[in-house]
């Protein structure tokens, strides 16, 4: 009942690397490394029955996770988020089988907790004793929380215009916060420099192989929660694409250990039209995405002009028969209000983008009326600046 990690493989180069040393990107090409497991061994203990009997949370999947010594795990309650029907919203967009996976219920209010929980634990196990991350917002808060739980220092490098709550979260959880007049890509450069100077381990998206393993658990849970029969369509608001890449990997691993068959959901990337590098590359039939210039969107998690795992996202979209679409800021605002009024709660702009994308794909007929559609509700709305409100009535008493 422990990790069956055996090796790392270059996502592009296919080269193999040993499992038990600190890894960044593939030294061959600077692209992401992916963890490989002994899936035959995993299958002997990771059965549906065994899973059901374990304590809730993402560590239930330990055969398919990289941490060998569970003493390095700091469990803040990550994982096992609910998958819920939202019938009023579903009927409104004519997708009656619409479900949301409520990732905002993770610690720190977003699914970034999954990736950071696993990355901090495993890299500490391999000797890292300080961490740094460039973040559009939620990754920084998640790192701060898990580093604090582990009792190790963390530095967060964030654009100066990131949501105030994300800054407060990082600082309150004891991280050293560096603000940059620039985009997440500028933060990434600075973080690499600071990591080089200080020896802090860099947890930038897909620049080390473990955040994707943490986020992979969304795909594992989705399969289990759907009775081992995956939905028809999965809609994912995509920034760096860690979750989408992770879920695609999770489905392959589950099939190899015999828990699901070959059927896969069609994966959908939704981005904002002010920053849509993956959508553009998908439409052009390209395997790599050119960096997006002047990226702007209120959905801060989607403001990623250039993704290290672009080809992994694009391969997964195409292999699954999926697609990629961009929505406007107006669509995001409208979808956010609609989601709230129709029972999906106070969702984040990223979730609203995904919902707007799902509605658009139903309008064009790409999503059928009777299909099972899961939209990833990636973070809570409460962490973003309050939207413009209409004139409100104030009563003197
Ligand atoms: C980071 C983030 C995203 C994008 O996730 P990726 O897996 O990096 O593409 C979407 N929504 C929210 C709320 C985020 O914090």
Short mmCIF file of C-alpha atoms and ligand atoms in Angstrom, two decimals:
data_model
loop_
_atom_site.label_atom_id
_atom_site.label_comp_id
_atom_site.label_asym_id
_atom_site.label_seq_id
_atom_site.Cartn_x
_atom_site.Cartn_y
_atom_site.Cartn_z
CA UNK A 1 0.00 0.00 0.00
CA UNK A 2 2.66 2.53 -0.89
CA UNK A 3 3.95 4.46 -3.86
CA UNK A 4 4.74 2.37 -6.94
CA UNK A 5 6.78 5.16 -8.55
CA UNK A 6 9.45 3.67 -10.83
CA UNK A 7 10.83 6.39 -13.12
CA UNK A 8 10.39 9.75 -14.83
CA UNK A 9 9.89 10.21 -18.51
CA UNK A 10 10.42 13.32 -20.62
CA UNK A 11 6.93 14.33 -21.80
CA UNK A 12 8.42 15.32 -25.17
CA UNK A 13 11.76 13.48 -25.35
CA UNK A 14 10.57 10.16 -23.93
CA UNK A 15 13.90 9.87 -22.10
CA UNK A 16 13.89 7.99 -18.80
CA UNK A 17 15.21 9.31 -15.49
CA UNK A 18 15.61 7.70 -12.06
CA UNK A 19 12.78 8.16 -9.55
CA UNK A 20 14.38 9.12 -6.26
CA UNK A 21 16.25 12.35 -6.82
CA UNK A 22 15.10 15.96 -7.10
CA UNK A 23 13.92 16.75 -10.62
CA UNK A 24 13.12 19.99 -12.40
CA UNK A 25 12.35 19.97 -16.12
CA UNK A 26 13.74 17.47 -18.64
CA UNK A 27 17.44 18.38 -19.02
CA UNK A 28 17.14 17.28 -22.66
CA UNK A 29 14.68 19.96 -23.78
CA UNK A 30 13.44 22.00 -20.81
CA UNK A 31 9.98 20.42 -21.07
CA UNK A 32 7.95 18.69 -18.29
CA UNK A 33 8.86 15.34 -16.79
CA UNK A 34 6.08 12.86 -16.05
CA UNK A 35 6.08 10.27 -13.25
CA UNK A 36 5.74 6.60 -14.20
CA UNK A 37 4.49 3.86 -11.88
CA UNK A 38 4.51 0.07 -11.69
CA UNK A 39 0.84 -0.15 -12.57
CA UNK A 40 0.77 -3.93 -12.31
CA UNK A 41 1.88 -3.67 -8.70
CA UNK A 42 -0.55 -0.81 -8.04
CA UNK A 43 -3.44 -2.94 -9.35
CA UNK A 44 -2.92 -5.56 -6.66
CA UNK A 45 -3.80 -3.20 -3.79
CA UNK A 46 -5.58 -0.24 -5.44
CA UNK A 47 -8.97 -1.85 -5.88
CA UNK A 48 -12.36 -0.12 -5.79
CA UNK A 49 -13.11 -1.86 -2.48
CA UNK A 50 -9.80 -0.90 -0.86
CA UNK A 51 -10.25 2.71 -1.95
CA UNK A 52 -13.74 2.92 -0.52
CA UNK A 53 -12.45 1.79 2.87
CA UNK A 54 -9.63 4.31 3.23
CA UNK A 55 -9.86 7.66 5.03
CA UNK A 56 -11.18 10.42 2.72
CA UNK A 57 -8.79 12.68 0.83
CA UNK A 58 -6.35 12.50 -2.04
CA UNK A 59 -3.85 10.36 -0.11
CA UNK A 60 -6.22 7.42 -0.60
CA UNK A 61 -4.52 7.04 -4.01
CA UNK A 62 -1.04 6.56 -2.57
CA UNK A 63 -0.03 3.74 -4.94
CA UNK A 64 -0.36 6.27 -7.79
CA UNK A 65 1.30 9.14 -5.88
CA UNK A 66 5.05 9.73 -5.59
CA UNK A 67 5.49 10.14 -1.82
CA UNK A 68 7.10 7.02 -0.33
CA UNK A 69 7.33 8.04 3.32
CA UNK A 70 3.96 9.23 4.57
CA UNK A 71 5.62 11.11 7.44
CA UNK A 72 6.29 13.89 4.91
CA UNK A 73 2.59 14.32 4.21
CA UNK A 74 0.86 17.37 5.73
CA UNK A 75 -2.84 16.64 5.26
CA UNK A 76 -4.93 19.83 5.40
CA UNK A 77 -8.01 18.03 4.07
CA UNK A 78 -7.22 18.22 0.35
CA UNK A 79 -9.14 16.16 -2.18
CA UNK A 80 -12.39 14.18 -2.27
CA UNK A 81 -14.34 17.25 -3.33
CA UNK A 82 -18.04 16.77 -4.13
CA UNK A 83 -19.40 16.21 -7.64
CA UNK A 84 -22.85 17.83 -7.65
CA UNK A 85 -25.75 18.30 -10.05
CA UNK A 86 -26.79 21.89 -10.69
CA UNK A 87 -30.21 21.25 -12.21
CA UNK A 88 -31.51 24.82 -12.51
CA UNK A 89 -28.34 26.06 -14.20
CA UNK A 90 -28.20 22.86 -16.27
CA UNK A 91 -31.74 23.35 -17.57
CA UNK A 92 -31.02 27.01 -18.29
CA UNK A 93 -28.13 26.15 -20.63
CA UNK A 94 -29.97 23.05 -21.91
CA UNK A 95 -27.49 20.59 -20.40
CA UNK A 96 -29.74 18.88 -17.84
CA UNK A 97 -26.98 16.44 -16.82
CA UNK A 98 -24.60 19.27 -15.88
CA UNK A 99 -22.42 18.57 -12.86
CA UNK A 100 -19.82 20.66 -11.06
CA UNK A 101 -16.74 19.32 -9.32
CA UNK A 102 -16.39 21.66 -6.36
CA UNK A 103 -12.66 22.27 -6.20
CA UNK A 104 -13.15 25.48 -4.24
CA UNK A 105 -13.84 23.28 -1.21
CA UNK A 106 -10.18 22.30 -1.07
CA UNK A 107 -7.99 23.96 1.59
CA UNK A 108 -7.02 27.49 0.41
CA UNK A 109 -10.16 27.69 -1.74
CA UNK A 110 -8.85 26.21 -4.97
CA UNK A 111 -7.50 23.03 -6.52
CA UNK A 112 -3.99 24.45 -6.31
CA UNK A 113 -3.98 22.78 -2.88
CA UNK A 114 -3.87 19.33 -4.48
CA UNK A 115 -0.73 20.07 -6.45
CA UNK A 116 1.06 21.86 -3.64
CA UNK A 117 0.21 19.21 -1.05
CA UNK A 118 1.93 16.54 -3.14
CA UNK A 119 4.80 18.72 -4.46
CA UNK A 120 5.80 20.04 -1.02
CA UNK A 121 5.64 16.58 0.57
CA UNK A 122 7.58 14.77 -2.14
CA UNK A 123 10.25 17.42 -2.74
CA UNK A 124 10.81 17.64 1.03
CA UNK A 125 11.19 13.86 1.12
CA UNK A 126 13.94 14.30 -1.50
CA UNK A 127 15.70 16.98 0.53
CA UNK A 128 14.26 20.35 -0.53
CA UNK A 129 14.08 22.63 2.52
CA UNK A 130 12.79 25.93 1.04
CA UNK A 131 10.37 26.65 -1.81
CA UNK A 132 9.53 29.39 -4.28
CA UNK A 133 6.68 29.72 -6.77
CA UNK A 134 5.61 32.27 -9.37
CA UNK A 135 1.84 32.61 -9.06
CA UNK A 136 -1.09 34.42 -10.62
CA UNK A 137 -2.74 34.11 -7.21
CA UNK A 138 -3.98 30.76 -5.95
CA UNK A 139 -0.76 28.74 -6.30
CA UNK A 140 1.03 31.20 -4.00
CA UNK A 141 -1.61 30.91 -1.30
CA UNK A 142 -1.54 27.13 -1.54
CA UNK A 143 2.26 26.94 -1.33
CA UNK A 144 2.25 29.31 1.65
CA UNK A 145 -0.24 27.09 3.49
CA UNK A 146 1.55 23.78 2.84
CA UNK A 147 5.02 25.21 3.51
CA UNK A 148 3.72 26.58 6.83
CA UNK A 149 2.23 23.19 7.70
CA UNK A 150 5.58 21.56 6.97
CA UNK A 151 7.49 24.29 8.81
CA UNK A 152 9.66 25.30 5.84
CA UNK A 153 10.14 28.77 4.29
CA UNK A 154 8.32 29.78 1.09
CA UNK A 155 8.67 32.70 -1.31
CA UNK A 156 5.80 33.71 -3.59
CA UNK A 157 6.37 35.88 -6.68
CA UNK A 158 3.14 37.48 -7.86
CA UNK A 159 2.10 40.16 -10.35
CA UNK A 160 1.47 43.41 -8.46
CA UNK A 161 -2.13 43.42 -9.77
CA UNK A 162 -2.96 39.91 -8.49
CA UNK A 163 -6.12 39.75 -6.33
CA UNK A 164 -5.52 41.36 -2.90
CA UNK A 165 -6.86 38.31 -1.09
CA UNK A 166 -4.18 36.13 -2.69
CA UNK A 167 -1.48 38.51 -1.46
CA UNK A 168 -2.99 38.59 2.03
CA UNK A 169 -3.27 34.82 2.09
CA UNK A 170 0.41 34.29 1.19
CA UNK A 171 1.65 36.89 3.69
CA UNK A 172 -0.67 35.73 6.48
CA UNK A 173 0.54 32.17 6.02
CA UNK A 174 4.09 33.38 6.52
CA UNK A 175 5.42 33.41 2.96
CA UNK A 176 7.84 36.02 1.73
CA UNK A 177 5.84 37.86 -0.98
CA UNK A 178 7.63 39.50 -3.92
CA UNK A 179 5.43 41.67 -6.17
CA UNK A 180 6.37 42.19 -9.81
CA UNK A 181 5.24 44.91 -12.19
CA UNK A 182 4.60 42.42 -14.97
CA UNK A 183 2.88 39.16 -15.92
CA UNK A 184 3.16 35.63 -14.57
CA UNK A 185 5.87 34.96 -17.18
CA UNK A 186 7.97 37.81 -15.71
CA UNK A 187 7.35 36.35 -12.25
CA UNK A 188 8.56 33.01 -13.59
CA UNK A 189 11.86 34.51 -14.73
CA UNK A 190 12.43 36.26 -11.41
CA UNK A 191 11.54 33.09 -9.47
CA UNK A 192 14.12 31.10 -11.46
CA UNK A 193 16.74 33.74 -10.65
CA UNK A 194 15.91 33.79 -6.93
CA UNK A 195 15.90 29.96 -6.88
CA UNK A 196 19.36 29.97 -8.46
CA UNK A 197 20.65 32.52 -5.94
CA UNK A 198 19.10 31.11 -2.75
CA UNK A 199 18.72 27.38 -3.41
CA UNK A 200 14.97 27.53 -2.86
CA UNK A 201 13.27 24.77 -4.86
CA UNK A 202 11.17 26.12 -7.73
CA UNK A 203 7.59 24.82 -7.83
CA UNK A 204 6.53 26.71 -10.99
CA UNK A 205 3.79 24.99 -13.01
CA UNK A 206 5.22 21.84 -14.66
CA UNK A 207 8.79 22.94 -13.88
CA UNK A 208 8.88 19.99 -11.46
CA UNK A 209 6.92 16.74 -11.86
CA UNK A 210 4.79 16.57 -8.69
CA UNK A 211 2.14 19.30 -8.83
CA UNK A 212 0.66 17.48 -11.83
CA UNK A 213 0.58 14.27 -9.78
CA UNK A 214 -1.43 16.05 -7.10
CA UNK A 215 -3.87 17.49 -9.60
CA UNK A 216 -4.15 14.11 -11.31
CA UNK A 217 -6.25 13.02 -8.34
CA UNK A 218 -9.15 15.08 -9.78
CA UNK A 219 -9.32 12.56 -12.62
CA UNK A 220 -9.03 9.59 -10.25
CA UNK A 221 -11.86 10.94 -8.09
CA UNK A 222 -14.01 11.80 -11.09
CA UNK A 223 -13.82 8.19 -12.27
CA UNK A 224 -14.68 6.79 -8.85
CA UNK A 225 -17.51 9.29 -8.27
CA UNK A 226 -18.98 8.47 -11.69
CA UNK A 227 -19.12 4.77 -10.82
CA UNK A 228 -16.01 4.08 -12.97
CA UNK A 229 -17.85 5.30 -16.07
CA UNK A 230 -16.42 8.67 -17.06
CA UNK A 231 -18.70 11.53 -18.23
CA UNK A 232 -19.07 12.42 -21.92
CA UNK A 233 -17.49 15.85 -21.64
CA UNK A 234 -15.15 17.53 -19.14
CA UNK A 235 -14.88 21.31 -19.33
CA UNK A 236 -11.76 22.79 -17.78
CA UNK A 237 -10.76 26.46 -17.46
CA UNK A 238 -7.15 26.21 -18.59
CA UNK A 239 -4.14 28.27 -17.58
CA UNK A 240 -0.94 26.23 -17.36
CA UNK A 241 -3.02 23.10 -17.95
CA UNK A 242 -1.71 21.08 -15.00
CA UNK A 243 -5.12 19.70 -14.12
CA UNK A 244 -6.05 18.78 -17.66
CA UNK A 245 -2.72 17.06 -18.28
CA UNK A 246 -2.99 15.34 -14.91
CA UNK A 247 -6.51 14.05 -15.51
CA UNK A 248 -5.59 12.67 -18.93
CA UNK A 249 -2.68 10.84 -17.29
CA UNK A 250 -4.96 9.62 -14.49
CA UNK A 251 -7.39 8.04 -16.96
CA UNK A 252 -4.55 6.12 -18.67
CA UNK A 253 -3.29 4.86 -15.31
CA UNK A 254 -6.79 3.81 -14.23
CA UNK A 255 -7.29 1.87 -17.46
CA UNK A 256 -3.91 0.15 -17.05
CA UNK A 257 -4.86 -1.04 -13.57
CA UNK A 258 -8.25 -2.19 -14.82
CA UNK A 259 -10.55 0.24 -12.99
CA UNK A 260 -11.93 1.82 -16.18
CA UNK A 261 -12.19 0.84 -19.84
CA UNK A 262 -10.91 2.68 -22.92
CA UNK A 263 -13.80 5.19 -23.08
CA UNK A 264 -12.70 8.79 -22.36
CA UNK A 265 -14.50 12.10 -21.94
CA UNK A 266 -13.99 14.74 -24.63
CA UNK A 267 -11.80 17.31 -22.93
CA UNK A 268 -12.55 20.99 -23.40
CA UNK A 269 -10.15 23.84 -22.69
CA UNK A 270 -11.80 27.18 -22.00
CA UNK A 271 -9.70 30.35 -21.95
CA UNK A 272 -10.47 34.06 -21.88
CA UNK A 273 -10.30 35.84 -25.23
CA UNK A 274 -7.73 38.24 -23.72
CA UNK A 275 -5.33 35.32 -23.18
CA UNK A 276 -6.05 32.27 -25.33
CA UNK A 277 -2.76 30.75 -26.53
CA UNK A 278 -4.04 27.16 -26.36
CA UNK A 279 -7.27 27.98 -28.19
CA UNK A 280 -5.31 29.68 -30.97
CA UNK A 281 -2.85 26.79 -31.33
CA UNK A 282 -5.71 24.27 -31.31
CA UNK A 283 -7.52 26.14 -34.08
CA UNK A 284 -4.35 26.34 -36.18
CA UNK A 285 -3.65 22.64 -35.76
CA UNK A 286 -0.33 23.36 -34.04
CA UNK A 287 1.29 21.16 -31.39
CA UNK A 288 2.97 24.05 -29.56
CA UNK A 289 1.39 27.36 -28.59
CA UNK A 290 3.02 30.69 -29.36
CA UNK A 291 3.19 33.03 -26.35
CA UNK A 292 0.20 35.40 -26.09
CA UNK A 293 1.04 39.09 -26.05
CA UNK A 294 -0.63 41.61 -23.73
CA UNK A 295 -2.55 38.97 -21.78
CA UNK A 296 -5.54 40.46 -19.96
CA UNK A 297 -8.45 38.83 -18.12
CA UNK A 298 -10.11 39.13 -14.74
CA UNK A 299 -9.83 35.33 -14.49
CA UNK A 300 -6.34 35.54 -13.03
CA UNK A 301 -5.78 31.77 -13.11
CA UNK A 302 -6.22 31.86 -16.89
CA UNK A 303 -3.75 34.68 -17.45
CA UNK A 304 -0.95 32.35 -18.53
CA UNK A 305 0.54 33.63 -21.81
CA UNK A 306 2.83 30.65 -22.33
CA UNK A 307 2.56 27.12 -20.91
CA UNK A 308 5.50 24.71 -20.55
CA UNK A 309 3.09 21.81 -21.10
CA UNK A 310 1.33 23.30 -24.14
CA UNK A 311 1.91 20.19 -26.28
CA UNK A 312 0.63 17.90 -23.52
CA UNK A 313 -2.59 19.95 -23.29
CA UNK A 314 -3.03 20.06 -27.08
CA UNK A 315 -2.28 16.32 -27.47
CA UNK A 316 -4.85 15.47 -24.77
CA UNK A 317 -7.52 17.70 -26.32
CA UNK A 318 -7.02 16.10 -29.75
CA UNK A 319 -6.68 12.49 -28.58
CA UNK A 320 -9.88 12.84 -26.58
CA UNK A 321 -11.83 14.31 -29.51
CA UNK A 322 -12.16 17.51 -27.49
CA UNK A 323 -11.90 21.17 -28.35
CA UNK A 324 -10.76 24.58 -27.11
CA UNK A 325 -12.77 27.80 -27.02
CA UNK A 326 -12.34 31.33 -25.78
CA UNK A 327 -15.00 33.43 -24.03
CA UNK A 328 -15.18 37.20 -23.55
CA UNK A 329 -14.99 39.14 -20.28
CA UNK A 330 -18.67 39.98 -20.81
CA UNK A 331 -19.47 36.27 -21.10
CA UNK A 332 -17.54 35.62 -17.87
CA UNK A 333 -19.43 38.35 -15.96
CA UNK A 334 -22.77 37.16 -17.25
CA UNK A 335 -22.04 33.50 -16.53
CA UNK A 336 -20.94 34.39 -13.00
CA UNK A 337 -24.22 36.15 -12.23
CA UNK A 338 -26.25 33.44 -13.94
CA UNK A 339 -24.44 30.71 -11.98
CA UNK A 340 -25.20 32.48 -8.72
CA UNK A 341 -28.87 33.10 -9.48
CA UNK A 342 -29.37 29.54 -10.70
CA UNK A 343 -27.91 27.73 -7.74
CA UNK A 344 -24.21 27.18 -8.44
CA UNK A 345 -23.10 29.61 -5.74
CA UNK A 346 -20.59 32.47 -5.86
CA UNK A 347 -18.18 31.03 -8.42
CA UNK A 348 -14.76 32.29 -9.48
CA UNK A 349 -14.29 34.04 -12.84
CA UNK A 350 -12.39 30.94 -14.03
CA UNK A 351 -15.37 28.71 -13.25
CA UNK A 352 -17.66 31.27 -14.88
CA UNK A 353 -15.49 31.11 -18.02
CA UNK A 354 -15.85 27.32 -18.09
CA UNK A 355 -19.63 27.59 -17.65
CA UNK A 356 -19.84 30.17 -20.44
CA UNK A 357 -17.80 27.81 -22.61
CA UNK A 358 -20.12 24.89 -21.87
CA UNK A 359 -23.18 27.01 -22.71
CA UNK A 360 -21.61 28.13 -25.99
CA UNK A 361 -20.74 24.55 -26.98
CA UNK A 362 -24.34 23.50 -26.29
CA UNK A 363 -25.59 26.38 -28.48
CA UNK A 364 -23.41 25.25 -31.38
CA UNK A 365 -24.50 21.63 -30.86
CA UNK A 366 -20.99 20.40 -30.02
CA UNK A 367 -22.40 19.28 -26.67
CA UNK A 368 -25.57 17.21 -27.03
CA UNK A 369 -28.67 17.75 -24.88
CA UNK A 370 -28.40 14.36 -23.17
CA UNK A 371 -24.68 14.28 -22.52
CA UNK A 372 -23.09 13.99 -19.09
CA UNK A 373 -21.05 17.15 -18.71
CA UNK A 374 -18.71 17.93 -15.82
CA UNK A 375 -17.49 21.50 -15.42
CA UNK A 376 -14.56 22.07 -13.09
CA UNK A 377 -15.41 24.68 -10.46
CA UNK A 378 -11.75 25.37 -9.84
CA UNK A 379 -11.88 27.95 -7.06
CA UNK A 380 -14.20 29.95 -4.84
CA UNK A 381 -15.41 33.38 -5.95
CA UNK A 382 -14.63 34.91 -2.59
CA UNK A 383 -10.96 35.41 -3.39
CA UNK A 384 -11.57 37.93 -6.20
CA UNK A 385 -12.33 41.65 -6.17
CA UNK A 386 -16.08 42.17 -5.67
CA UNK A 387 -17.90 42.80 -8.97
CA UNK A 388 -19.59 46.14 -9.62
CA UNK A 389 -22.90 46.09 -7.73
CA UNK A 390 -26.11 47.89 -8.69
CA UNK A 391 -27.26 50.71 -6.36
CA UNK A 392 -28.17 48.99 -3.13
CA UNK A 393 -30.82 50.05 -0.69
CA UNK A 394 -29.52 51.17 2.70
CA UNK A 395 -31.98 51.48 5.57
CA UNK A 396 -31.47 53.82 8.54
CA UNK A 397 -32.78 52.44 11.81
C1 LIG B 1 -4.69 27.93 -11.55
C2 LIG B 1 -6.14 28.06 -11.78
C3 LIG B 1 -6.72 27.62 -12.99
C4 LIG B 1 -5.91 27.03 -14.13
O1 LIG B 1 -5.44 25.76 -13.77
P1 LIG B 1 -4.35 24.97 -14.61
O2 LIG B 1 -4.46 23.55 -14.19
O3 LIG B 1 -3.02 25.56 -14.26
O4 LIG B 1 -4.65 25.17 -16.05
C5 LIG B 1 -8.10 27.71 -13.11
N1 LIG B 1 -8.87 28.21 -12.10
C6 LIG B 1 -8.34 28.64 -10.94
C7 LIG B 1 -9.25 29.17 -9.89
C8 LIG B 1 -6.96 28.58 -10.73
O5 LIG B 1 -6.44 28.99 -9.57
#
